[in-house]
XYZ file of N, CA, C and O in Angstrom:
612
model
N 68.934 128.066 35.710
C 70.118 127.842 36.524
C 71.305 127.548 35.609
O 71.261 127.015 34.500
N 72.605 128.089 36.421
C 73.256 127.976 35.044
C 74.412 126.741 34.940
O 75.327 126.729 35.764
N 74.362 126.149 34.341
C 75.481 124.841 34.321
C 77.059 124.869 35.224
O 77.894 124.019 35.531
N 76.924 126.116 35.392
C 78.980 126.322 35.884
C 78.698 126.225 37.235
O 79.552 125.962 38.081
N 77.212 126.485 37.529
C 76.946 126.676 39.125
C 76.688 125.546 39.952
O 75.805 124.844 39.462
N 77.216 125.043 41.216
C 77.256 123.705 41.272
C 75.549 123.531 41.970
O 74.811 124.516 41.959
N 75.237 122.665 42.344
C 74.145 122.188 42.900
C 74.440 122.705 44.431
O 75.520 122.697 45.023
N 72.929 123.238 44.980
C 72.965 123.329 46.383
C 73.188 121.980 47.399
O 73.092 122.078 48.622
N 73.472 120.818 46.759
C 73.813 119.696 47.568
C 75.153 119.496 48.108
O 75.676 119.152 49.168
N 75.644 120.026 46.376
C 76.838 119.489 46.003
C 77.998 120.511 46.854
O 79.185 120.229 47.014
N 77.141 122.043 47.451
C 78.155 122.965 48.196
C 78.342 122.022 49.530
O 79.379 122.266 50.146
N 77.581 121.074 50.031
C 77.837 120.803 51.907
C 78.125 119.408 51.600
O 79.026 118.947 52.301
N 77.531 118.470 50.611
C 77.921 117.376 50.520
C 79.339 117.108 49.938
O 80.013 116.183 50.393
N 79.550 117.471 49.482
C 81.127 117.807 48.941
C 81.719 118.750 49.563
O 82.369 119.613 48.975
N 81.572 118.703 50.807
C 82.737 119.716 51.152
C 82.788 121.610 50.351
O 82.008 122.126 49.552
N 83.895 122.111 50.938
C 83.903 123.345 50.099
C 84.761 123.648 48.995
O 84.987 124.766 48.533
N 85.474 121.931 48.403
C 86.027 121.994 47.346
C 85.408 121.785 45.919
O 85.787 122.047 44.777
N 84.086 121.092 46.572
C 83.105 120.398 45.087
C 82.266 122.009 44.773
O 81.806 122.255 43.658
N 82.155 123.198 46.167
C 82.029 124.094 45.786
C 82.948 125.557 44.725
O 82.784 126.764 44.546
N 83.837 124.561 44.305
C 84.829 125.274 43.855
C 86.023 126.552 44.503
O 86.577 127.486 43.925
N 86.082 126.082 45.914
C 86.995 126.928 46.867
C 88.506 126.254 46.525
O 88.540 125.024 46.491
N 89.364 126.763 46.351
C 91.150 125.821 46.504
C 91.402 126.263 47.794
O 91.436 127.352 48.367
N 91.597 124.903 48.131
C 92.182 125.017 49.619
C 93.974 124.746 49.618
O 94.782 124.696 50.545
N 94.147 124.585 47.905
C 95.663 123.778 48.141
C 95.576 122.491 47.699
O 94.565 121.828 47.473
N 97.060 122.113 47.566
C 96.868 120.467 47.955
C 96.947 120.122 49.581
O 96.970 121.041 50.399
N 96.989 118.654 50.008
C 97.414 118.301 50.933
C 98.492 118.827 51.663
O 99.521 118.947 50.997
N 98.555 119.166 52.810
C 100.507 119.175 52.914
C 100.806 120.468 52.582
O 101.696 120.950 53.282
N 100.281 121.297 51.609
C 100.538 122.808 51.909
C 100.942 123.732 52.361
O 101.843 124.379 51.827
N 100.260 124.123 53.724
C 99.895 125.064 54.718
C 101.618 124.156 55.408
O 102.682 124.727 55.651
N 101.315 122.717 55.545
C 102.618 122.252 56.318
C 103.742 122.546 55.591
O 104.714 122.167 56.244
N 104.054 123.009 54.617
C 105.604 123.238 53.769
C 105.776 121.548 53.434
O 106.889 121.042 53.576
N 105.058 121.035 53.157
C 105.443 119.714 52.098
C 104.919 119.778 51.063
O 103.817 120.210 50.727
N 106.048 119.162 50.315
C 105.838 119.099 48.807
C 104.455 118.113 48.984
O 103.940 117.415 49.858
N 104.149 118.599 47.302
C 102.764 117.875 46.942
C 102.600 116.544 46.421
O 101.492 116.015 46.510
N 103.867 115.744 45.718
C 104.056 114.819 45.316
C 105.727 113.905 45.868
O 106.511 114.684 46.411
N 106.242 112.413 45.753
C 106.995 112.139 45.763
C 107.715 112.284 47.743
O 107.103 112.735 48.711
N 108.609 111.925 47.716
C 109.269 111.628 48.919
C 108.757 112.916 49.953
O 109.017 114.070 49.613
N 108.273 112.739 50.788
C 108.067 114.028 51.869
C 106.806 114.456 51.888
O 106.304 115.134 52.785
N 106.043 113.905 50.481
C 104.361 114.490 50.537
C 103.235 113.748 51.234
O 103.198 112.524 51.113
N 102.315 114.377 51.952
C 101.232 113.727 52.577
C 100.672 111.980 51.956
O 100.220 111.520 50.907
N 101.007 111.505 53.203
C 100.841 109.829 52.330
C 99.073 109.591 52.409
O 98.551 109.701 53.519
N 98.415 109.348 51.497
C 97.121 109.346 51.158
C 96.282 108.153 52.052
O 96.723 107.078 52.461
N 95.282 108.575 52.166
C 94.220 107.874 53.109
C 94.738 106.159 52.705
O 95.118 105.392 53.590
N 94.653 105.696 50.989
C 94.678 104.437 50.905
C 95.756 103.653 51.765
O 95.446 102.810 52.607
N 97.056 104.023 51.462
C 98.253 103.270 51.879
C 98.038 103.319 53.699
O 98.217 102.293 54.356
N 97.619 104.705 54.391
C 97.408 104.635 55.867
C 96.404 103.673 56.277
O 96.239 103.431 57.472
N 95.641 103.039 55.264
C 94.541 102.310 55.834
C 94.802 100.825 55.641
O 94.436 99.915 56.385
N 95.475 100.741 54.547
C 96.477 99.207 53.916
C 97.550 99.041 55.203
O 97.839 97.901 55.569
N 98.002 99.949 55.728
C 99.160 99.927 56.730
C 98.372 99.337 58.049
O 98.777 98.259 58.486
N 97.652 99.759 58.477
C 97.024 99.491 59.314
C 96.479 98.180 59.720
O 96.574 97.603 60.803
N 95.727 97.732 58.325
C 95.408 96.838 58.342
C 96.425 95.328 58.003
O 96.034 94.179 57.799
N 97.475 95.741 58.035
C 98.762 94.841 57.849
C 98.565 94.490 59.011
O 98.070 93.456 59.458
N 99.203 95.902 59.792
C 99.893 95.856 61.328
C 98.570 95.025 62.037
O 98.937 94.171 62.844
N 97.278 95.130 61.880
C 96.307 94.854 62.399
C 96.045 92.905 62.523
O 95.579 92.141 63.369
N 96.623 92.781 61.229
C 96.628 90.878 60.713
C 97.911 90.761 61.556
O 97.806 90.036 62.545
N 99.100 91.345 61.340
C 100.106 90.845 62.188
C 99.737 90.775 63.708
O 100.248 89.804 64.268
N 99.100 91.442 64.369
C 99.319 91.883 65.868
C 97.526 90.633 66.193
O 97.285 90.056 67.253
N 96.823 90.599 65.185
C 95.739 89.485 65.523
C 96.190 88.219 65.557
O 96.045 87.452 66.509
N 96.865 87.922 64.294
C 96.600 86.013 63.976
C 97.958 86.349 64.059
O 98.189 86.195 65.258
N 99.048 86.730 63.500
C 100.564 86.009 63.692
C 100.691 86.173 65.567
O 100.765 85.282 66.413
N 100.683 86.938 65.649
C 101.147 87.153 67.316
C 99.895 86.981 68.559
O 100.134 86.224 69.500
N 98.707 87.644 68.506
C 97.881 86.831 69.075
C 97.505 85.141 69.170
O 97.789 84.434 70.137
N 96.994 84.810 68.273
C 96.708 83.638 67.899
C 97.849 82.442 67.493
O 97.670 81.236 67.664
N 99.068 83.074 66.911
C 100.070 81.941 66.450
C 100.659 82.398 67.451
O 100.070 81.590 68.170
N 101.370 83.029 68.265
C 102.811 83.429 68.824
C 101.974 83.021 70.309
O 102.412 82.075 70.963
N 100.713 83.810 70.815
C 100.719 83.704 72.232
C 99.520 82.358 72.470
O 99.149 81.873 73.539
N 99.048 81.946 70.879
C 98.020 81.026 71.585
C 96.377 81.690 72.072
O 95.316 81.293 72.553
N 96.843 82.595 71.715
C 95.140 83.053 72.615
C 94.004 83.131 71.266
O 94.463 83.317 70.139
N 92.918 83.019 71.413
C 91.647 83.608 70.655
C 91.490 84.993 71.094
O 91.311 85.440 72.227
N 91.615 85.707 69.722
C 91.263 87.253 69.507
C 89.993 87.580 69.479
O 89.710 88.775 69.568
N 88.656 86.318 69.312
C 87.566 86.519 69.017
C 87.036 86.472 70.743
O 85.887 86.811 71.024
N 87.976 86.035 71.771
C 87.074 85.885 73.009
C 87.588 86.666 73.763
O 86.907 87.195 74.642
N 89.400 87.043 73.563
C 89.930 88.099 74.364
C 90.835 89.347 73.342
O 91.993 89.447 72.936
N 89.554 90.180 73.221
C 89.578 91.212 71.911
C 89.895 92.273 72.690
O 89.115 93.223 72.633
N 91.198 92.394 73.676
C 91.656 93.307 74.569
C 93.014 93.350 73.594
O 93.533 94.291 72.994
N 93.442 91.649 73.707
C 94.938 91.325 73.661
C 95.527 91.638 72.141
O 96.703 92.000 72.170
N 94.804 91.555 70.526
C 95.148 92.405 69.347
C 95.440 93.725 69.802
O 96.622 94.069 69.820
N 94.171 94.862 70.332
C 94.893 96.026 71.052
C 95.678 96.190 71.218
O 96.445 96.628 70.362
N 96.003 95.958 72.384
C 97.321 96.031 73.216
C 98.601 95.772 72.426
O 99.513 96.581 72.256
N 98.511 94.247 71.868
C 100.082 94.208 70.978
C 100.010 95.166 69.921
O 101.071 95.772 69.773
N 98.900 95.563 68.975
C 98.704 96.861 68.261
C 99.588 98.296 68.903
O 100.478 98.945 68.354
N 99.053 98.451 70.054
C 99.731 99.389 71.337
C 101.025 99.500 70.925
O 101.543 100.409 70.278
N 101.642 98.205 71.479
C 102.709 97.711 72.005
C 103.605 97.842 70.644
O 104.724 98.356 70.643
N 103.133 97.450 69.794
C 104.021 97.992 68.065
C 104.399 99.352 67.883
O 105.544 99.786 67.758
N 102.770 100.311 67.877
C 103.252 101.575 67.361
C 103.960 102.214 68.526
O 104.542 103.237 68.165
N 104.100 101.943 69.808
C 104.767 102.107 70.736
C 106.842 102.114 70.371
O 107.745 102.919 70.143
N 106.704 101.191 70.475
C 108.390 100.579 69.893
C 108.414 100.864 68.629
O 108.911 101.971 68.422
N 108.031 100.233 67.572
C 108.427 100.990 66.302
C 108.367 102.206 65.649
O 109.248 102.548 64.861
N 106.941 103.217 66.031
C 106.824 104.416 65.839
C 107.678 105.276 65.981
O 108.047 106.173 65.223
N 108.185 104.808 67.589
C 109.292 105.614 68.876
C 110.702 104.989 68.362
O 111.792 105.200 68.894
N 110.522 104.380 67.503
C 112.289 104.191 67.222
C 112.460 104.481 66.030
O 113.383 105.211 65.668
N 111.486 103.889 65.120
C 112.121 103.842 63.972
C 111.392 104.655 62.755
O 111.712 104.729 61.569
N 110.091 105.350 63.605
C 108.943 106.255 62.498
C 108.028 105.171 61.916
O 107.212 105.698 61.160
N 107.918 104.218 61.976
C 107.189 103.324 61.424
C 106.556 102.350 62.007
O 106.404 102.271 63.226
N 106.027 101.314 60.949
C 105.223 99.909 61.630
C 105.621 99.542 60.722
O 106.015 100.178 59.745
N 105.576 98.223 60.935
C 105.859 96.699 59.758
C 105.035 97.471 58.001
O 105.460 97.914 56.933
N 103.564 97.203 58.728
C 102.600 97.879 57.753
C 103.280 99.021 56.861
O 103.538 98.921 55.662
N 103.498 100.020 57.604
C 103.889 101.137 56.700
C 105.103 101.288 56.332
O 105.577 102.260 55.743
N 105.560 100.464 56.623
C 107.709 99.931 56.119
C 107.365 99.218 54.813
O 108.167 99.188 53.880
N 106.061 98.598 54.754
C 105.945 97.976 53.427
C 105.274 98.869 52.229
O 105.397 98.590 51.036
N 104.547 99.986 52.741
C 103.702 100.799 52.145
C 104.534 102.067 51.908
O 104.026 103.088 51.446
N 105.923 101.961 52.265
C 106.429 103.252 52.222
C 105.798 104.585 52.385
O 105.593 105.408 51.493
N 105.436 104.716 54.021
C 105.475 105.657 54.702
C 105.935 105.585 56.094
O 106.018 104.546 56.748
N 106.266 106.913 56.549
C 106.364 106.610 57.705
C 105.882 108.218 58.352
O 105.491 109.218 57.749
N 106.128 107.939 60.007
C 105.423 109.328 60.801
C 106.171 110.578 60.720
O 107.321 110.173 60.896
N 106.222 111.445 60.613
C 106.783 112.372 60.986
C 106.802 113.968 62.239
O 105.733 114.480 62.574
N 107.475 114.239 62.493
C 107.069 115.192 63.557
C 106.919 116.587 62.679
O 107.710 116.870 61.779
N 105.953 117.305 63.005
C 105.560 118.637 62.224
C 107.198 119.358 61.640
O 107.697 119.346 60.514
N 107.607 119.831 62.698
C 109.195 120.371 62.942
C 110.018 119.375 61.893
O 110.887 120.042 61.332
N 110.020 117.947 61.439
C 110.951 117.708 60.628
C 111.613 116.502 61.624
O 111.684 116.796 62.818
N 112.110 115.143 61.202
C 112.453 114.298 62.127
C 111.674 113.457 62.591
O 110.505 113.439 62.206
N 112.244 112.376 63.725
C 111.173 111.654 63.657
C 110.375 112.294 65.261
O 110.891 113.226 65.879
N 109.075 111.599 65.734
C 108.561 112.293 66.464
C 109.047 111.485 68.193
O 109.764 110.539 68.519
N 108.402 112.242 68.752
C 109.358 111.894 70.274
C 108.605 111.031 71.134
O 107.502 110.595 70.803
N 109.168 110.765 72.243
C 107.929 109.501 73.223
C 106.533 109.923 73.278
O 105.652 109.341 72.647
N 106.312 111.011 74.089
C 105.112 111.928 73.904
C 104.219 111.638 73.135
O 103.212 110.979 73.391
N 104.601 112.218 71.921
C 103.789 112.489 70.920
C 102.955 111.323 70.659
O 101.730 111.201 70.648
N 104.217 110.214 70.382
C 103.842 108.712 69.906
C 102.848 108.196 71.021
O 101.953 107.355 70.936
N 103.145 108.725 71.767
C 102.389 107.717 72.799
C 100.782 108.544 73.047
O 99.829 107.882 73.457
N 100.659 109.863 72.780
C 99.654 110.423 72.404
C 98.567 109.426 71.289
O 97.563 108.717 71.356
N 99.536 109.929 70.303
C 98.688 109.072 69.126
C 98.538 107.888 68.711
O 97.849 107.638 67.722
N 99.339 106.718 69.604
C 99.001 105.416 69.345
C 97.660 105.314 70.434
O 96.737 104.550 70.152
N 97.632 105.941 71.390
C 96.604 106.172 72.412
C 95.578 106.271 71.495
O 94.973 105.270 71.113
N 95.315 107.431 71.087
C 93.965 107.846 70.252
C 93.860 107.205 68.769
O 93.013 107.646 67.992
N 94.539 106.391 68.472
C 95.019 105.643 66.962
C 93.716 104.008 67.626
O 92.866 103.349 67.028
N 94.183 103.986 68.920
C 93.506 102.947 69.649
C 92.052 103.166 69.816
O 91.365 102.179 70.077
N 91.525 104.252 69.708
C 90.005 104.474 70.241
C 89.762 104.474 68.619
O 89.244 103.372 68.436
N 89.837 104.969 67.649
C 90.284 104.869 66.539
C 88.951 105.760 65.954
O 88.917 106.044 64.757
N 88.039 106.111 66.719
C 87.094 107.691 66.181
C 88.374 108.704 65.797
O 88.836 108.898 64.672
N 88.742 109.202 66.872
C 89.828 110.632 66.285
C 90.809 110.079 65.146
O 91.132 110.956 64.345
N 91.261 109.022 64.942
C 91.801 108.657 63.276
C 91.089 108.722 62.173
O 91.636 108.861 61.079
N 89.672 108.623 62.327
C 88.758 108.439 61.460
C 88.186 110.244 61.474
O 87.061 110.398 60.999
N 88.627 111.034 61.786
C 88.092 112.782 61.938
C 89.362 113.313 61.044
O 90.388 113.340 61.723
N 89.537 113.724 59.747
C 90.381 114.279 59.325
C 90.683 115.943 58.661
O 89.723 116.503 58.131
N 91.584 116.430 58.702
C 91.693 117.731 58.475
C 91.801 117.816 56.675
O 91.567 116.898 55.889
N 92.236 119.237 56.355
C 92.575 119.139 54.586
C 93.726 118.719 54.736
O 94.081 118.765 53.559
N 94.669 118.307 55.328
C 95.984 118.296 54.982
C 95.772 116.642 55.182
O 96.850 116.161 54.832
N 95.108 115.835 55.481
C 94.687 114.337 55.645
C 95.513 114.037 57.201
O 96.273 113.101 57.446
N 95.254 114.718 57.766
C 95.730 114.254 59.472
C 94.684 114.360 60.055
O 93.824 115.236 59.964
N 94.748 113.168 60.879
C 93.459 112.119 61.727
C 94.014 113.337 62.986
O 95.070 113.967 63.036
N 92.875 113.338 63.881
C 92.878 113.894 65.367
C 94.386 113.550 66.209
O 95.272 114.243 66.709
N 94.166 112.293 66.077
C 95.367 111.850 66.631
C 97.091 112.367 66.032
O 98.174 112.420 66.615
N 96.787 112.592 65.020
C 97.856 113.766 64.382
C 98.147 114.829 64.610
O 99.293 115.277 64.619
N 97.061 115.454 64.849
C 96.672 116.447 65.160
C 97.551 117.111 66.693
O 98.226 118.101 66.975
N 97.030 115.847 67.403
C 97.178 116.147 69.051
C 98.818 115.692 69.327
O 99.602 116.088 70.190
N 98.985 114.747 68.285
C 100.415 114.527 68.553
C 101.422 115.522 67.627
O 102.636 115.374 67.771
N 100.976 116.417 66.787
C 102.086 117.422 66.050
C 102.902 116.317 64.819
O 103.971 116.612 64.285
N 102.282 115.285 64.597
C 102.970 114.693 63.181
C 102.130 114.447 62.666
O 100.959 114.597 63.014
N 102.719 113.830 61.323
C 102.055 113.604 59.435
C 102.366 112.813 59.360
O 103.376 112.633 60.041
N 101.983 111.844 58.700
C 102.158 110.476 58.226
C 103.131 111.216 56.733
O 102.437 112.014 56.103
N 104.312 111.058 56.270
C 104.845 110.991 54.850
C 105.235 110.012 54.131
O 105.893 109.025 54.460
N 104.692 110.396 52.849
C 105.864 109.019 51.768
C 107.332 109.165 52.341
O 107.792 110.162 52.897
N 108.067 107.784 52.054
C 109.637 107.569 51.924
C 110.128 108.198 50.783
O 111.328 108.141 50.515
């Protein structure tokens, strides 16, 4: 067998890039650049963002702001979760989280994205399987269904 040839594991367990296919970079196929302001913002920072917005909307505002336990009414983080990417997504392309991580949403077309959309994908951002299903270009389902990309600033 010859060394250049990858392992029959390595074609399905790795995807069809460890099989040596180029699919591109990220962001490609979408007309974004590959690096720097406008390029696909990478799994780490979307998951650091998240988990910001996630501590803010549990213990500052659940627990400090309304008083409640998140551990007995694990509806109410949700919902103010909701209630964030709702208003900030829809106004301003962002969350607290990803204002600090420098990214924000974008609509496929360019701009920021519209009630719809947002409200699509904070929906399915909430069940949080279709965020966790991603394409080559690194867009979760919920991206998908709503027509935006998460980009660097």
């Amino acid at each position: 067998m010859s060394s250049k040839q990858p392992r029959w594991t390595q074609t399905w367990l790795g995807g069809v890039r460890s099989a040596g296919i180029d699919l591109g970079y990220p962001g490609e196929r979408l007309g974004l650049p590959q690096e720097g302001s406008g390029s696909v913002a990478g799994f780490g920072r979307r998951i650091a963002a998240l988990l910001i917005d996630w501590l803010i909307c549990t213990w500052a505002i659940t627990r400090g702001l309304l008083g409640i336990d998140p551990t007995r009414q694990g509806w109410v983080p949700v919902t103010i979760l909701a209630i964030e990417y709702l208003l900030l997504v829809g106004t301003m392309g962002m969350t607290f989280g990803m204002r600090l991580l420098k990214i924000r949403v974008a609509a496929l077309g360019g701009g920021q994205p519209g009630f719809v959309a947002v409200l699509a994908r904070t929906f399915l951002l909430c069940l949080a399987v279709p965020a966790l299903i991603w394409d080559r270009d690194q867009r979760g389902l919920h991206d998908r269904a709503a027509n935006t990309v998460v980009v660097r600033l």
